[in-house]
mmCIF file of C-alpha atoms and ligand atoms in Angstrom:
data_model
loop_
_atom_site.group_PDB
_atom_site.id
_atom_site.type_symbol
_atom_site.label_atom_id
_atom_site.label_comp_id
_atom_site.label_asym_id
_atom_site.label_seq_id
_atom_site.Cartn_x
_atom_site.Cartn_y
_atom_site.Cartn_z
ATOM 1 C CA MET A 1 -58.557 18.091 11.593
ATOM 2 C CA THR A 2 -60.502 17.311 14.772
ATOM 3 C CA ARG A 3 -58.635 17.154 18.047
ATOM 4 C CA ALA A 4 -59.961 14.687 20.627
ATOM 5 C CA PHE A 5 -61.171 15.841 24.035
ATOM 6 C CA ASN A 6 -58.065 14.334 25.607
ATOM 7 C CA PHE A 7 -58.343 13.433 29.310
ATOM 8 C CA ASN A 8 -55.480 10.918 29.291
ATOM 9 C CA ALA A 9 -53.602 10.442 32.564
ATOM 10 C CA GLY A 10 -50.159 10.264 30.986
ATOM 11 C CA PRO A 11 -48.796 10.635 28.404
ATOM 12 C CA ALA A 12 -51.338 13.408 28.241
ATOM 13 C CA ALA A 13 -52.505 16.440 26.290
ATOM 14 C CA ILE A 14 -49.893 18.851 24.938
ATOM 15 C CA PRO A 15 -50.950 22.374 23.930
ATOM 16 C CA LEU A 16 -51.932 22.534 20.255
ATOM 17 C CA GLU A 17 -49.848 25.706 19.825
ATOM 18 C CA VAL A 18 -46.784 23.790 21.012
ATOM 19 C CA LEU A 19 -47.427 20.865 18.676
ATOM 20 C CA LYS A 20 -47.785 23.264 15.753
ATOM 21 C CA GLN A 21 -44.591 25.088 16.607
ATOM 22 C CA ALA A 22 -42.735 21.777 16.855
ATOM 23 C CA GLN A 23 -44.225 20.766 13.518
ATOM 24 C CA GLU A 24 -42.929 23.962 11.927
ATOM 25 C CA GLN A 25 -39.431 23.356 13.287
ATOM 26 C CA PHE A 26 -39.467 19.589 12.813
ATOM 27 C CA VAL A 27 -37.468 19.228 9.627
ATOM 28 C CA ASP A 28 -35.250 22.282 9.893
ATOM 29 C CA TYR A 29 -34.512 23.635 13.345
ATOM 30 C CA LYS A 30 -33.552 27.327 13.199
ATOM 31 C CA GLY A 31 -31.935 27.021 9.771
ATOM 32 C CA ALA A 32 -29.563 24.225 10.806
ATOM 33 C CA GLY A 33 -30.669 22.037 7.895
ATOM 34 C CA MET A 34 -31.649 19.273 10.298
ATOM 35 C CA SER A 35 -34.096 18.549 13.088
ATOM 36 C CA ILE A 36 -33.158 18.998 16.731
ATOM 37 C CA MET A 37 -33.079 15.191 17.009
ATOM 38 C CA GLU A 38 -30.324 14.879 14.424
ATOM 39 C CA MET A 39 -28.027 17.364 16.089
ATOM 40 C CA SER A 40 -25.106 16.790 18.429
ATOM 41 C CA HIS A 41 -26.078 17.289 22.046
ATOM 42 C CA ARG A 42 -22.766 19.187 22.336
ATOM 43 C CA SER A 43 -23.792 21.709 19.663
ATOM 44 C CA ALA A 44 -24.408 25.346 20.572
ATOM 45 C CA LEU A 45 -28.015 25.115 19.356
ATOM 46 C CA TYR A 46 -28.809 22.169 21.615
ATOM 47 C CA GLU A 47 -27.011 23.692 24.561
ATOM 48 C CA GLN A 48 -29.317 26.661 24.172
ATOM 49 C CA VAL A 49 -32.362 24.378 24.389
ATOM 50 C CA ASN A 50 -30.944 22.594 27.448
ATOM 51 C CA ASN A 51 -30.210 25.887 29.196
ATOM 52 C CA GLU A 52 -33.499 27.477 28.239
ATOM 53 C CA ALA A 53 -35.549 24.581 29.619
ATOM 54 C CA GLN A 54 -33.731 24.981 32.920
ATOM 55 C CA SER A 55 -33.905 28.765 33.102
ATOM 56 C CA LEU A 56 -37.610 28.877 32.200
ATOM 57 C CA LEU A 57 -38.333 26.328 34.907
ATOM 58 C CA ARG A 58 -36.399 28.473 37.384
ATOM 59 C CA GLU A 59 -38.298 31.561 36.359
ATOM 60 C CA LEU A 60 -41.793 30.050 36.265
ATOM 61 C CA PHE A 61 -41.499 27.969 39.438
ATOM 62 C CA GLY A 62 -39.464 30.532 41.408
ATOM 63 C CA ILE A 63 -36.560 28.146 42.015
ATOM 64 C CA PRO A 64 -33.936 29.740 44.299
ATOM 65 C CA ASP A 65 -30.270 29.983 43.239
ATOM 66 C CA ASN A 66 -29.121 27.332 45.702
ATOM 67 C CA TYR A 67 -30.997 24.644 43.757
ATOM 68 C CA HIS A 68 -29.929 22.695 40.689
ATOM 69 C CA VAL A 69 -32.336 21.820 37.891
ATOM 70 C CA LEU A 70 -31.522 18.447 36.339
ATOM 71 C CA LEU A 71 -33.035 16.930 33.199
ATOM 72 C CA LEU A 72 -32.689 13.169 33.498
ATOM 73 C CA GLN A 73 -34.010 9.948 31.995
ATOM 74 C CA GLY A 74 -35.697 6.899 33.461
ATOM 75 C CA GLY A 75 -38.908 8.574 34.562
ATOM 76 C CA ALA A 76 -40.092 9.310 38.070
ATOM 77 C CA SER A 77 -39.797 5.568 38.685
ATOM 78 C CA THR A 78 -36.001 5.812 38.511
ATOM 79 C CA GLN A 79 -36.124 8.620 41.079
ATOM 80 C CA PHE A 80 -37.923 6.224 43.433
ATOM 81 C CA ALA A 81 -34.583 4.375 43.622
ATOM 82 C CA MET A 82 -32.101 7.198 43.023
ATOM 83 C CA LEU A 83 -33.395 9.232 45.964
ATOM 84 C CA PRO A 84 -32.844 6.631 48.679
ATOM 85 C CA LEU A 85 -29.559 5.535 47.062
ATOM 86 C CA ASN A 86 -28.194 9.063 47.291
ATOM 87 C CA LEU A 87 -29.919 10.404 50.374
ATOM 88 C CA ILE A 88 -30.400 7.752 53.050
ATOM 89 C CA ARG A 89 -27.556 8.458 55.453
ATOM 90 C CA PRO A 90 -25.738 5.815 57.556
ATOM 91 C CA GLY A 91 -28.038 4.985 60.474
ATOM 92 C CA GLY A 92 -30.836 6.951 58.836
ATOM 93 C CA ALA A 93 -34.121 5.976 57.229
ATOM 94 C CA GLY A 94 -36.282 7.251 54.408
ATOM 95 C CA ALA A 95 -39.642 8.387 55.840
ATOM 96 C CA TYR A 96 -42.682 8.000 53.569
ATOM 97 C CA VAL A 97 -46.177 9.467 53.604
ATOM 98 C CA MET A 98 -48.459 6.732 52.305
ATOM 99 C CA THR A 99 -51.237 8.193 50.216
ATOM 100 C CA GLY A 100 -51.869 5.652 47.474
ATOM 101 C CA ALA A 101 -50.427 3.789 44.529
ATOM 102 C CA TRP A 102 -47.530 6.103 43.692
ATOM 103 C CA ALA A 103 -46.381 6.639 47.264
ATOM 104 C CA ASP A 104 -46.424 2.867 47.621
ATOM 105 C CA LYS A 105 -44.198 2.365 44.578
ATOM 106 C CA ALA A 106 -41.734 4.934 45.896
ATOM 107 C CA LEU A 107 -41.609 3.180 49.271
ATOM 108 C CA LYS A 108 -41.118 -0.263 47.710
ATOM 109 C CA GLU A 109 -38.010 0.905 45.877
ATOM 110 C CA ALA A 110 -36.579 2.591 48.961
ATOM 111 C CA LYS A 111 -37.024 -0.631 50.924
ATOM 112 C CA LEU A 112 -34.664 -2.356 48.483
ATOM 113 C CA VAL A 113 -32.008 0.214 49.217
ATOM 114 C CA GLY A 114 -32.142 1.071 52.912
ATOM 115 C CA ASP A 115 -34.220 1.509 56.038
ATOM 116 C CA THR A 116 -37.628 3.082 55.692
ATOM 117 C CA VAL A 117 -40.396 4.223 57.990
ATOM 118 C CA ILE A 118 -43.999 5.232 57.395
ATOM 119 C CA ALA A 119 -44.553 8.783 58.627
ATOM 120 C CA ALA A 120 -48.316 8.821 57.969
ATOM 121 C CA SER A 121 -50.872 6.756 56.087
ATOM 122 C CA THR A 122 -54.433 7.257 54.913
ATOM 123 C CA GLU A 123 -54.900 3.611 53.999
ATOM 124 C CA ALA A 124 -57.697 3.284 56.596
ATOM 125 C CA ASP A 125 -59.661 5.719 54.427
ATOM 126 C CA LYS A 126 -58.778 3.757 51.273
ATOM 127 C CA PHE A 127 -56.417 6.597 50.332
ATOM 128 C CA MET A 128 -59.388 8.798 49.471
ATOM 129 C CA ARG A 129 -57.888 11.753 51.351
ATOM 130 C CA MET A 130 -54.509 13.314 52.050
ATOM 131 C CA PRO A 131 -53.352 13.380 55.692
ATOM 132 C CA ASP A 132 -53.603 16.495 57.843
ATOM 133 C CA MET A 133 -50.258 18.067 58.648
ATOM 134 C CA SER A 134 -50.755 17.014 62.297
ATOM 135 C CA GLU A 135 -50.893 13.333 61.291
ATOM 136 C CA ILE A 136 -47.387 13.357 59.810
ATOM 137 C CA VAL A 137 -44.723 12.235 62.262
ATOM 138 C CA VAL A 138 -41.112 12.712 61.164
ATOM 139 C CA PRO A 139 -38.887 10.292 63.116
ATOM 140 C CA ASP A 140 -35.595 11.489 64.604
ATOM 141 C CA ASN A 141 -33.496 9.302 62.327
ATOM 142 C CA ALA A 142 -35.241 10.402 59.101
ATOM 143 C CA SER A 143 -32.820 11.208 56.268
ATOM 144 C CA TYR A 144 -35.756 12.801 54.460
ATOM 145 C CA LEU A 145 -39.545 12.863 54.332
ATOM 146 C CA HIS A 146 -41.038 11.792 51.001
ATOM 147 C CA LEU A 147 -44.558 12.598 49.852
ATOM 148 C CA THR A 148 -46.577 12.459 46.629
ATOM 149 C CA SER A 149 -48.097 15.895 46.081
ATOM 150 C CA ASN A 150 -50.810 14.541 43.768
ATOM 151 C CA GLU A 151 -51.955 10.923 43.647
ATOM 152 C CA THR A 152 -52.708 10.488 39.963
ATOM 153 C CA ILE A 153 -54.690 7.265 40.355
ATOM 154 C CA GLY A 154 -56.724 8.052 43.466
ATOM 155 C CA GLY A 155 -57.343 11.685 42.517
ATOM 156 C CA THR A 156 -56.156 13.290 45.766
ATOM 157 C CA GLN A 157 -53.838 16.285 46.172
ATOM 158 C CA PHE A 158 -52.061 17.997 49.044
ATOM 159 C CA THR A 159 -53.179 21.599 49.569
ATOM 160 C CA GLU A 160 -50.420 22.334 52.103
ATOM 161 C CA PHE A 161 -47.084 20.777 52.959
ATOM 162 C CA PRO A 162 -45.541 19.805 56.290
ATOM 163 C CA ASN A 163 -42.797 21.817 57.924
ATOM 164 C CA THR A 164 -40.050 19.243 58.394
ATOM 165 C CA GLY A 165 -37.418 21.501 59.972
ATOM 166 C CA ASN A 166 -33.934 20.260 59.141
ATOM 167 C CA VAL A 167 -35.180 17.065 57.539
ATOM 168 C CA PRO A 168 -35.310 17.538 53.746
ATOM 169 C CA LEU A 169 -38.818 17.378 52.322
ATOM 170 C CA ILE A 170 -38.996 15.473 49.041
ATOM 171 C CA ALA A 171 -41.967 15.552 46.707
ATOM 172 C CA ASP A 172 -42.960 13.480 43.717
ATOM 173 C CA MET A 173 -44.769 16.175 41.716
ATOM 174 C CA SER A 174 -45.052 14.118 38.538
ATOM 175 C CA SER A 175 -48.725 14.882 38.061
ATOM 176 C CA ASP A 176 -49.012 18.451 39.346
ATOM 177 C CA ILE A 177 -45.727 20.284 38.786
ATOM 178 C CA LEU A 178 -46.346 23.833 37.487
ATOM 179 C CA SER A 179 -50.098 23.484 37.981
ATOM 180 C CA ARG A 180 -49.983 25.935 40.917
ATOM 181 C CA PRO A 181 -47.395 28.118 42.658
ATOM 182 C CA ILE A 182 -45.279 26.303 45.266
ATOM 183 C CA ASP A 183 -42.640 27.661 47.649
ATOM 184 C CA VAL A 184 -39.731 25.588 46.345
ATOM 185 C CA SER A 185 -37.509 26.659 49.257
ATOM 186 C CA ASN A 186 -39.565 24.387 51.564
ATOM 187 C CA PHE A 187 -38.345 21.346 49.652
ATOM 188 C CA GLY A 188 -35.041 19.483 49.471
ATOM 189 C CA VAL A 189 -35.917 17.724 46.223
ATOM 190 C CA ILE A 190 -38.837 17.956 43.800
ATOM 191 C CA TYR A 191 -39.032 15.529 40.887
ATOM 192 C CA ALA A 192 -41.461 14.908 38.053
ATOM 193 C CA GLY A 193 -41.700 12.861 34.887
ATOM 194 C CA ALA A 194 -42.566 15.270 32.081
ATOM 195 C CA GLN A 195 -45.424 13.376 30.457
ATOM 196 C CA LYS A 196 -48.274 14.783 32.527
ATOM 197 C CA ASN A 197 -47.779 18.509 32.929
ATOM 198 C CA LEU A 198 -44.544 19.373 31.123
ATOM 199 C CA GLY A 199 -44.642 17.770 27.692
ATOM 200 C CA PRO A 200 -43.829 14.338 26.274
ATOM 201 C CA SER A 201 -42.378 11.339 28.095
ATOM 202 C CA GLY A 202 -38.647 10.746 28.070
ATOM 203 C CA VAL A 203 -37.337 13.415 30.412
ATOM 204 C CA THR A 204 -37.591 13.753 34.179
ATOM 205 C CA VAL A 205 -37.098 17.034 35.991
ATOM 206 C CA VAL A 206 -35.216 16.942 39.311
ATOM 207 C CA ILE A 207 -34.948 20.134 41.360
ATOM 208 C CA ILE A 208 -32.411 19.536 44.108
ATOM 209 C CA ARG A 209 -30.906 21.756 46.799
ATOM 210 C CA ASP A 210 -27.112 22.177 46.503
ATOM 211 C CA ASP A 211 -26.147 20.443 49.719
ATOM 212 C CA LEU A 212 -28.224 17.332 48.910
ATOM 213 C CA ALA A 213 -26.464 16.751 45.598
ATOM 214 C CA LYS A 214 -23.058 16.555 47.289
ATOM 215 C CA ASP A 215 -22.411 13.718 49.723
ATOM 216 C CA SER A 216 -23.686 10.673 47.855
ATOM 217 C CA PRO A 217 -22.053 7.386 48.916
ATOM 218 C CA LYS A 218 -18.937 6.645 46.832
ATOM 219 C CA THR A 219 -20.252 3.217 45.805
ATOM 220 C CA ILE A 220 -23.116 4.514 43.633
ATOM 221 C CA PRO A 221 -22.502 4.138 39.876
ATOM 222 C CA SER A 222 -22.100 7.375 37.906
ATOM 223 C CA MET A 223 -25.491 7.502 36.176
ATOM 224 C CA PHE A 224 -27.319 7.141 39.507
ATOM 225 C CA ARG A 225 -25.451 9.939 41.278
ATOM 226 C CA TYR A 226 -26.939 13.414 41.431
ATOM 227 C CA ASP A 227 -23.486 15.026 41.471
ATOM 228 C CA THR A 228 -22.684 13.465 38.074
ATOM 229 C CA HIS A 229 -25.553 15.357 36.475
ATOM 230 C CA VAL A 230 -24.933 18.537 38.440
ATOM 231 C CA LYS A 231 -21.309 18.714 37.278
ATOM 232 C CA THR A 232 -22.197 18.106 33.630
ATOM 233 C CA ASN A 233 -25.251 20.381 33.297
ATOM 234 C CA SER A 234 -27.353 17.245 32.621
ATOM 235 C CA LEU A 235 -25.114 16.395 29.637
ATOM 236 C CA TYR A 236 -23.126 13.527 31.154
ATOM 237 C CA ASN A 237 -24.437 11.185 28.483
ATOM 238 C CA THR A 238 -26.724 11.654 25.482
ATOM 239 C CA PRO A 239 -29.837 13.438 26.735
ATOM 240 C CA PRO A 240 -33.412 12.874 25.467
ATOM 241 C CA SER A 241 -32.958 15.935 23.295
ATOM 242 C CA PHE A 242 -36.310 15.981 21.537
ATOM 243 C CA SER A 243 -38.184 15.652 24.832
ATOM 244 C CA VAL A 244 -36.155 18.432 26.422
ATOM 245 C CA TYR A 245 -36.892 20.615 23.395
ATOM 246 C CA MET A 246 -40.628 19.908 23.720
ATOM 247 C CA VAL A 247 -40.516 20.757 27.425
ATOM 248 C CA SER A 248 -38.862 24.080 26.596
ATOM 249 C CA LEU A 249 -41.740 24.856 24.204
ATOM 250 C CA VAL A 250 -44.348 23.938 26.844
ATOM 251 C CA LEU A 251 -42.586 26.200 29.337
ATOM 252 C CA GLN A 252 -42.651 29.062 26.830
ATOM 253 C CA TRP A 253 -46.358 28.397 26.405
ATOM 254 C CA ILE A 254 -46.989 28.569 30.171
ATOM 255 C CA LYS A 255 -45.040 31.822 30.329
ATOM 256 C CA ALA A 256 -47.067 33.299 27.464
ATOM 257 C CA LYS A 257 -50.277 32.269 29.252
ATOM 258 C CA GLY A 258 -49.250 34.383 32.252
ATOM 259 C CA GLY A 259 -47.313 31.877 34.354
ATOM 260 C CA VAL A 260 -48.073 29.359 37.058
ATOM 261 C CA ALA A 261 -50.545 31.449 39.092
ATOM 262 C CA GLN A 262 -52.621 31.852 35.931
ATOM 263 C CA MET A 263 -52.397 28.110 35.345
ATOM 264 C CA GLU A 264 -53.808 27.479 38.804
ATOM 265 C CA GLN A 265 -56.762 29.773 38.198
ATOM 266 C CA TYR A 266 -57.376 28.122 34.834
ATOM 267 C CA ASN A 267 -57.185 24.657 36.424
ATOM 268 C CA ARG A 268 -59.647 25.711 39.135
ATOM 269 C CA ASP A 269 -62.103 26.984 36.541
ATOM 270 C CA LYS A 270 -61.747 23.787 34.520
ATOM 271 C CA THR A 271 -62.158 21.330 37.376
ATOM 272 C CA LYS A 272 -65.046 23.256 38.951
ATOM 273 C CA LEU A 273 -67.129 22.465 35.871
ATOM 274 C CA ILE A 274 -66.644 18.732 36.370
ATOM 275 C CA TYR A 275 -66.816 18.617 40.173
ATOM 276 C CA ASP A 276 -70.035 20.659 39.939
ATOM 277 C CA ALA A 277 -71.430 18.145 37.453
ATOM 278 C CA ILE A 278 -70.694 15.431 40.030
ATOM 279 C CA ASP A 279 -72.011 17.326 43.058
ATOM 280 C CA GLN A 280 -75.163 18.537 41.350
ATOM 281 C CA SER A 281 -76.091 15.123 39.961
ATOM 282 C CA GLY A 282 -78.109 14.165 43.045
ATOM 283 C CA GLY A 283 -75.946 11.102 43.621
ATOM 284 C CA PHE A 284 -75.905 9.806 40.021
ATOM 285 C CA TYR A 285 -72.178 10.553 39.915
ATOM 286 C CA LEU A 286 -70.116 9.943 43.048
ATOM 287 C CA GLY A 287 -66.793 11.688 43.615
ATOM 288 C CA CYS A 288 -64.133 9.273 44.936
ATOM 289 C CA ALA A 289 -61.799 11.636 46.814
ATOM 290 C CA GLN A 290 -62.957 13.335 49.999
ATOM 291 C CA PRO A 291 -63.856 16.931 49.078
ATOM 292 C CA GLN A 292 -60.999 18.605 51.021
ATOM 293 C CA SER A 293 -58.439 16.449 49.181
ATOM 294 C CA ARG A 294 -59.858 16.662 45.667
ATOM 295 C CA SER A 295 -57.223 16.960 42.976
ATOM 296 C CA LEU A 296 -57.144 19.757 40.418
ATOM 297 C CA MET A 297 -55.397 17.370 38.028
ATOM 298 C CA ASN A 298 -57.164 14.007 38.222
ATOM 299 C CA ILE A 299 -60.898 13.889 38.903
ATOM 300 C CA THR A 300 -61.979 10.403 39.986
ATOM 301 C CA PHE A 301 -65.656 9.491 40.115
ATOM 302 C CA ARG A 302 -68.075 6.624 39.785
ATOM 303 C CA ILE A 303 -71.606 5.807 38.695
ATOM 304 C CA HIS A 304 -73.671 3.545 40.963
ATOM 305 C CA SER A 305 -73.593 0.655 38.468
ATOM 306 C CA GLU A 306 -70.552 -0.740 36.691
ATOM 307 C CA GLU A 307 -72.745 -1.441 33.675
ATOM 308 C CA LEU A 308 -73.478 2.277 33.387
ATOM 309 C CA GLU A 309 -69.778 3.094 33.809
ATOM 310 C CA LYS A 310 -68.969 0.869 30.849
ATOM 311 C CA GLN A 311 -71.705 2.522 28.842
ATOM 312 C CA PHE A 312 -70.421 5.960 29.876
ATOM 313 C CA ILE A 313 -66.947 5.135 28.583
ATOM 314 C CA LYS A 314 -68.283 3.669 25.336
ATOM 315 C CA GLU A 315 -70.596 6.579 24.567
ATOM 316 C CA SER A 316 -68.015 9.160 25.583
ATOM 317 C CA GLU A 317 -65.533 7.636 23.128
ATOM 318 C CA GLN A 318 -68.121 7.885 20.364
ATOM 319 C CA GLU A 319 -68.407 11.595 21.171
ATOM 320 C CA GLY A 320 -64.656 12.174 20.942
ATOM 321 C CA PHE A 321 -63.678 11.921 24.635
ATOM 322 C CA ILE A 322 -60.485 9.956 25.301
ATOM 323 C CA GLY A 323 -59.051 8.598 28.539
ATOM 324 C CA LEU A 324 -62.056 8.653 30.888
ATOM 325 C CA LYS A 325 -61.630 5.079 32.075
ATOM 326 C CA GLY A 326 -60.295 4.884 35.635
ATOM 327 C CA HIS A 327 -56.921 3.251 36.311
ATOM 328 C CA ARG A 328 -57.110 -0.528 35.967
ATOM 329 C CA ASP A 329 -56.243 -0.965 39.679
ATOM 330 C CA VAL A 330 -59.224 1.049 40.956
ATOM 331 C CA GLY A 331 -61.809 1.054 38.170
ATOM 332 C CA GLY A 332 -64.451 3.759 37.885
ATOM 333 C CA LEU A 333 -63.930 6.923 35.871
ATOM 334 C CA ARG A 334 -61.188 9.519 35.785
ATOM 335 C CA ALA A 335 -60.729 12.790 33.944
ATOM 336 C CA SER A 336 -57.174 14.141 33.953
ATOM 337 C CA THR A 337 -57.215 17.901 33.547
ATOM 338 C CA TYR A 338 -53.554 18.890 33.335
ATOM 339 C CA ASN A 339 -52.430 22.384 32.341
ATOM 340 C CA ALA A 340 -52.675 21.665 28.618
ATOM 341 C CA VAL A 341 -56.271 20.385 28.721
ATOM 342 C CA PRO A 342 -58.376 23.251 27.363
ATOM 343 C CA LEU A 343 -61.381 24.695 29.193
ATOM 344 C CA GLU A 344 -63.471 23.748 26.155
ATOM 345 C CA SER A 345 -62.757 20.043 26.762
ATOM 346 C CA CYS A 346 -64.015 20.379 30.337
ATOM 347 C CA GLN A 347 -67.118 22.292 29.242
ATOM 348 C CA ALA A 348 -67.842 19.540 26.727
ATOM 349 C CA LEU A 349 -67.356 16.843 29.374
ATOM 350 C CA ALA A 350 -69.632 18.562 31.893
ATOM 351 C CA GLN A 351 -72.293 18.800 29.177
ATOM 352 C CA PHE A 352 -71.836 15.155 28.207
ATOM 353 C CA MET A 353 -72.154 14.113 31.866
ATOM 354 C CA ALA A 354 -75.431 16.031 32.238
ATOM 355 C CA ASP A 355 -76.809 14.546 29.012
ATOM 356 C CA PHE A 356 -75.751 11.030 29.952
ATOM 357 C CA GLN A 357 -77.473 11.386 33.296
ATOM 358 C CA LYS A 358 -80.661 12.648 31.635
ATOM 359 C CA ARG A 359 -80.723 9.563 29.417
ATOM 360 C CA ASN A 360 -79.879 7.091 32.184
ATOM 361 C CA GLY A 361 -80.784 8.683 35.520
HETATM 362 C C1 PLP B 401 -46.952 8.856 36.363
HETATM 363 C C2 PLP B 401 -46.405 8.971 37.720
HETATM 364 C C3 PLP B 401 -45.197 8.360 38.088
HETATM 365 C C4 PLP B 401 -44.421 7.445 37.144
HETATM 366 O O1 PLP B 401 -43.741 8.169 36.228
HETATM 367 P P1 PLP B 401 -42.778 7.460 35.139
HETATM 368 O O2 PLP B 401 -42.176 8.660 34.498
HETATM 369 O O3 PLP B 401 -43.657 6.646 34.243
HETATM 370 O O4 PLP B 401 -41.802 6.643 35.866
HETATM 371 C C5 PLP B 401 -44.733 8.540 39.365
HETATM 372 N N1 PLP B 401 -45.396 9.303 40.246
HETATM 373 C C6 PLP B 401 -46.567 9.904 39.937
HETATM 374 C C7 PLP B 401 -47.260 10.738 40.959
HETATM 375 C C8 PLP B 401 -47.103 9.750 38.666
HETATM 376 O O5 PLP B 401 -48.251 10.363 38.354
#
């Protein structure tokens, strides 16, 4: 068996150890005579999986006791709507930090639901940087401030977060959750689709402070209310049980690797190889994001000619590299280097980049 050098943006690489463990348990989960997928979500065995996914997340991410961990469906895209539905207060507005494609999608949904305001924008710089903390203005009537901690398409990442005082800070961490330690107590809500850094698609993690899960408007249907899922331990309806199980295995894997601080170091080592290949290419490769905002999860870069970019993608695929084509909206090249992408894949890519330059520079 050969495993591809997988740089997909999402769904993305899952640790080989996790896939093998799932394979071992696939047909007969813990002697039950059936797979986890065939089991009642009310069974003791599944409840264990549901609880373990939550408690490992708490442990690894340092989530304080006054937060709930919810395991929901509908992806981060559903949170774009659920957040403003539940959290924009009468007379209030959702404040958004505009940093690229994902922030824009979040804002668009909020606009359908209530009043919104733009608290900062880096559009003038084509979203190739994150704003400084001093650029972010939280209006008096803000019900919350929403930001995207890592812009998966542009390849930019926040390195610090604004102090918003009493206004809840909300972060879409879909593409960098558990890639580095974060002080969760600075946030009102953190949410993330699982398919980048936590496992397969199908489950969305929502970490929400107690008080924010309470006073949702009475008119919101049950499935879209945070309190519904809080009260039922994320078992209000049938959960995506196989996805939750896979997330629990990925969390065990992160723990065995030494935790989130170790992940960050590993991610720094991995991305340095590729950013160095860009910076030391004498201008053959051009990094897209401004250096102070460079992401440790999605490395975006270009070659001076689109012809060569096409050739780069074609030849890289022949060599076993997958997913290096930039997002269709922005073009260019992108390497996604989530937690589960091994160092060896990044070493191989850096080598391929140097060789490609030698042949075409
Ligand atoms: C992928 C992604 C999303 C969309 O997630 P879905 O689970 O597909 O809805 C939202 N935000 C960011 C930052 C992403 O990377």
